[in-house]
Coordinates of N, CA and C in Angstrom, one line a residue:
K548 N -17.3 -6.9 -7.6 CA -15.9 -6.3 -7.4 C -15.2 -6.1 -8.6
T549 N -14.4 -5.1 -8.8 CA -13.5 -5.0 -9.8 C -12.3 -5.9 -9.9
R550 N -11.6 -6.0 -11.0 CA -10.5 -6.9 -10.9 C -9.5 -6.4 -10.0
R551 N -9.2 -5.1 -10.0 CA -8.2 -4.5 -9.0 C -8.6 -4.7 -7.6
E552 N -9.9 -4.7 -7.3 CA -10.3 -5.1 -5.8 C -10.0 -6.5 -5.6
K553 N -10.4 -7.4 -6.4 CA -10.0 -8.9 -6.2 C -8.5 -9.0 -6.0
V554 N -7.7 -8.4 -6.9 CA -6.2 -8.6 -6.7 C -5.7 -8.0 -5.4
M555 N -6.3 -6.8 -5.0 CA -5.8 -6.2 -3.7 C -6.2 -7.1 -2.5
N556 N -7.4 -7.5 -2.6 CA -8.0 -8.5 -1.5 C -7.2 -9.9 -1.4
S557 N -6.8 -10.3 -2.4 CA -6.1 -11.5 -2.5 C -4.6 -11.1 -2.0
A558 N -4.0 -10.2 -2.4 CA -2.7 -9.9 -2.2 C -2.4 -9.4 -0.7
S559 N -3.5 -8.9 -0.1 CA -3.3 -8.3 1.3 C -2.8 -9.4 2.3
Q560 N -3.3 -10.6 2.2 CA -2.8 -11.7 3.1 C -1.3 -11.9 3.1
Y561 N -0.7 -11.7 2.0 CA 0.7 -12.0 1.8 C 1.6 -10.9 2.4
V562 N 1.1 -9.7 2.9 CA 1.7 -8.7 3.6 C 2.3 -9.3 5.0
Y563 N 1.6 -10.2 5.5 CA 1.9 -10.7 6.8 C 2.5 -12.0 6.7
N564 N 3.2 -12.5 5.5 CA 3.8 -13.8 5.3 C 5.1 -13.7 6.0
A565 N 5.4 -14.9 6.6 CA 6.8 -15.1 7.3 C 8.0 -14.8 6.5
D566 N 7.8 -15.1 5.1 CA 9.0 -15.0 4.1 C 9.1 -13.5 3.7
K567 N 10.2 -12.9 3.9 CA 10.4 -11.5 3.7 C 10.3 -11.3 2.1
N568 N 10.6 -12.4 1.2 CA 10.5 -12.1 -0.2 C 9.0 -12.0 -0.7
V569 N 8.2 -12.9 0.0 CA 6.8 -12.8 -0.3 C 6.2 -11.5 0.2
R570 N 6.6 -11.0 1.4 CA 6.1 -9.6 1.8 C 6.5 -8.6 0.8
A571 N 7.7 -8.7 0.4 CA 8.3 -7.6 -0.6 C 7.5 -7.7 -1.9
A572 N 7.2 -8.9 -2.4 CA 6.3 -9.0 -3.6 C 5.0 -8.4 -3.4
A573 N 4.4 -8.8 -2.4 CA 3.0 -8.2 -2.2 C 3.1 -6.8 -1.9
T574 N 4.0 -6.2 -1.2 CA 4.2 -4.8 -1.0 C 4.4 -4.2 -2.4
S575 N 5.2 -4.8 -3.1 CA 5.5 -4.2 -4.6 C 4.4 -4.0 -5.4
L576 N 3.3 -5.1 -5.2 CA 2.2 -5.0 -6.0 C 1.2 -3.7 -5.6
F577 N 1.2 -3.6 -4.2 CA 0.6 -2.4 -3.8 C 1.2 -1.2 -4.2
L578 N 2.6 -1.1 -4.1 CA 3.3 0.1 -4.6 C 3.0 0.4 -6.0
N579 N 2.9 -0.5 -6.9 CA 2.9 -0.3 -8.3 C 1.3 0.1 -8.5
Y580 N 0.4 -0.4 -7.9 CA -1.0 0.1 -8.0 C -1.0 1.5 -7.4
S581 N -0.4 1.8 -6.4 CA -0.4 3.1 -5.9 C 0.1 4.3 -6.9
V582 N 1.2 3.8 -7.5 CA 1.6 4.7 -8.6 C 0.6 5.0 -9.6
M583 N -0.1 4.0 -10.0 CA -1.1 4.0 -11.0 C -2.1 5.1 -10.6
V584 N -2.6 4.9 -9.4 CA -3.8 5.8 -9.0 C -3.4 6.9 -8.2
A585 N -2.2 7.4 -8.2 CA -1.7 8.3 -7.3 C -2.3 9.7 -7.7
L586 N -2.6 10.0 -8.9 CA -3.1 11.1 -9.4 C -4.8 11.3 -9.4
T587 N -5.2 10.1 -9.2 CA -6.7 10.0 -9.2 C -7.3 10.8 -7.9
L588 N -8.3 11.4 -8.0 CA -9.1 12.0 -6.9 C -10.1 11.0 -6.3
I589 N -10.3 9.8 -6.8 CA -11.2 8.8 -6.3 C -10.7 8.1 -5.1
L590 N -11.2 8.5 -3.9 CA -10.6 7.9 -2.6 C -10.7 6.5 -2.6
K591 N -11.8 5.9 -3.3 CA -12.1 4.5 -3.1 C -10.8 3.7 -3.9
E592 N -10.4 4.3 -5.1 CA -9.4 3.6 -5.8 C -8.0 3.6 -4.9
R593 N -7.8 4.7 -4.2 CA -6.7 4.9 -3.4 C -6.7 4.0 -2.2
L594 N -7.9 3.7 -1.7 CA -8.0 2.9 -0.5 C -7.7 1.4 -0.8
D595 N -8.1 1.0 -2.1 CA -7.9 -0.2 -2.6 C -6.5 -0.7 -2.6
C596 N -5.6 0.2 -2.8 CA -4.3 0.2 -3.0 C -3.4 0.1 -1.7
W597 N -4.2 0.4 -0.6 CA -3.4 0.4 0.6 C -3.4 -0.8 1.3
M598 N -2.2 -1.4 1.6 CA -2.1 -2.6 2.3 C -2.7 -2.5 3.8
P599 N -2.9 -3.5 4.5 CA -3.4 -3.4 5.9 C -2.4 -2.6 6.7
S600 N -2.7 -1.5 7.1 CA -1.9 -0.5 7.9 C -1.2 -1.2 9.1
E601 N -1.8 -2.1 9.7 CA -1.3 -2.8 11.1 C 0.0 -3.4 10.7
A602 N 0.3 -3.7 9.4 CA 1.5 -4.4 9.0 C 2.8 -3.6 9.2
I603 N 2.7 -2.4 9.1 CA 3.8 -1.4 9.2 C 4.6 -1.4 10.4
P604 N 4.1 -1.3 11.6 CA 4.8 -1.4 12.7 C 5.6 -2.6 13.1
A605 N 5.0 -3.7 12.5 CA 5.5 -5.0 12.9 C 6.6 -5.2 11.9
E606 N 6.8 -4.7 10.7 CA 7.7 -5.1 9.6 C 9.2 -4.7 10.1
K607 N 9.9 -5.8 9.9 CA 11.4 -5.8 10.4 C 12.3 -5.4 9.3
D608 N 11.9 -5.8 8.0 CA 12.8 -5.9 6.9 C 12.8 -4.3 6.3
L609 N 13.8 -3.7 6.2 CA 14.0 -2.4 5.7 C 13.5 -2.2 4.4
E610 N 13.8 -3.1 3.5 CA 13.2 -3.0 2.1 C 11.8 -3.1 2.0
V611 N 11.2 -4.0 2.7 CA 9.7 -4.1 2.6 C 9.1 -2.8 3.3
M612 N 9.7 -2.3 4.4 CA 9.3 -1.1 5.1 C 9.3 0.1 4.2
Y613 N 10.3 0.3 3.4 CA 10.5 1.4 2.5 C 9.4 1.3 1.5
R614 N 9.1 0.1 1.0 CA 8.0 0.0 -0.2 C 6.7 0.5 0.5
M615 N 6.5 0.0 1.7 CA 5.2 0.4 2.3 C 5.2 2.0 2.6
A616 N 6.3 2.5 2.9 CA 6.2 4.1 3.0 C 6.2 4.8 1.9
L617 N 6.7 4.2 0.7 CA 6.4 4.8 -0.6 C 5.0 4.8 -1.0
T618 N 4.4 3.6 -0.7 CA 3.0 3.3 -1.1 C 2.1 4.3 -0.4
L619 N 2.4 4.4 1.0 CA 1.6 5.4 1.8 C 1.8 6.9 1.2
G620 N 3.1 7.2 0.9 CA 3.4 8.6 0.3 C 2.6 8.8 -1.0
N621 N 2.7 7.9 -2.0 CA 2.0 8.0 -3.3 C 0.4 8.1 -2.9
L622 N -0.2 7.5 -2.0 CA -1.7 7.6 -1.9 C -2.1 8.8 -1.2
C623 N -1.2 9.5 -0.4 CA -1.7 10.6 0.4 C -1.0 11.8 0.1
H624 N -0.1 12.0 -0.9 CA 0.5 13.2 -1.2 C -0.4 14.4 -1.7
T625 N -1.6 14.1 -2.1 CA -2.3 15.3 -2.5 C -3.5 15.6 -1.6
N626 N -3.4 14.9 -0.4 CA -4.5 15.1 0.8 C -3.8 15.8 1.8
S627 N -4.1 17.0 2.1 CA -3.4 17.8 3.1 C -3.7 17.3 4.5
D628 N -4.9 16.9 4.7 CA -5.0 16.1 6.0 C -4.1 15.1 6.3
T629 N -4.0 14.2 5.3 CA -3.3 12.9 5.5 C -1.7 13.4 5.5
M630 N -1.4 14.3 4.8 CA 0.1 14.8 4.8 C 0.5 15.2 6.2
Q631 N -0.5 16.1 6.9 CA -0.3 16.6 8.3 C -0.1 15.5 9.2
M632 N -0.9 14.3 9.0 CA -1.0 13.3 10.0 C 0.5 12.5 9.8
V633 N 0.9 12.3 8.6 CA 2.3 11.6 8.3 C 3.4 12.6 8.9
K634 N 3.4 14.0 8.8 CA 4.3 14.8 9.4 C 4.4 14.8 10.9
D635 N 3.1 14.7 11.5 CA 3.1 14.7 13.0 C 3.6 13.3 13.6

């Protein structure tokens, strides 16, 4: 595994933490990586940066939810199929 994969795998558990500051920090990490790989066409790199998607509907904190939405937008903005799914 690459260093990025190890970091993403380790950080993904914190997306579900009870402490909103821990969730915000973990989500910020995913957001930062998503910015870094936003323009790459390598799907694997994009998927490594996406936090577990089932965390989104359960999130109650607006700041954390906003960071999740930004991350999703960064990762799918050049994929027309994904953009259509987000619009729907």
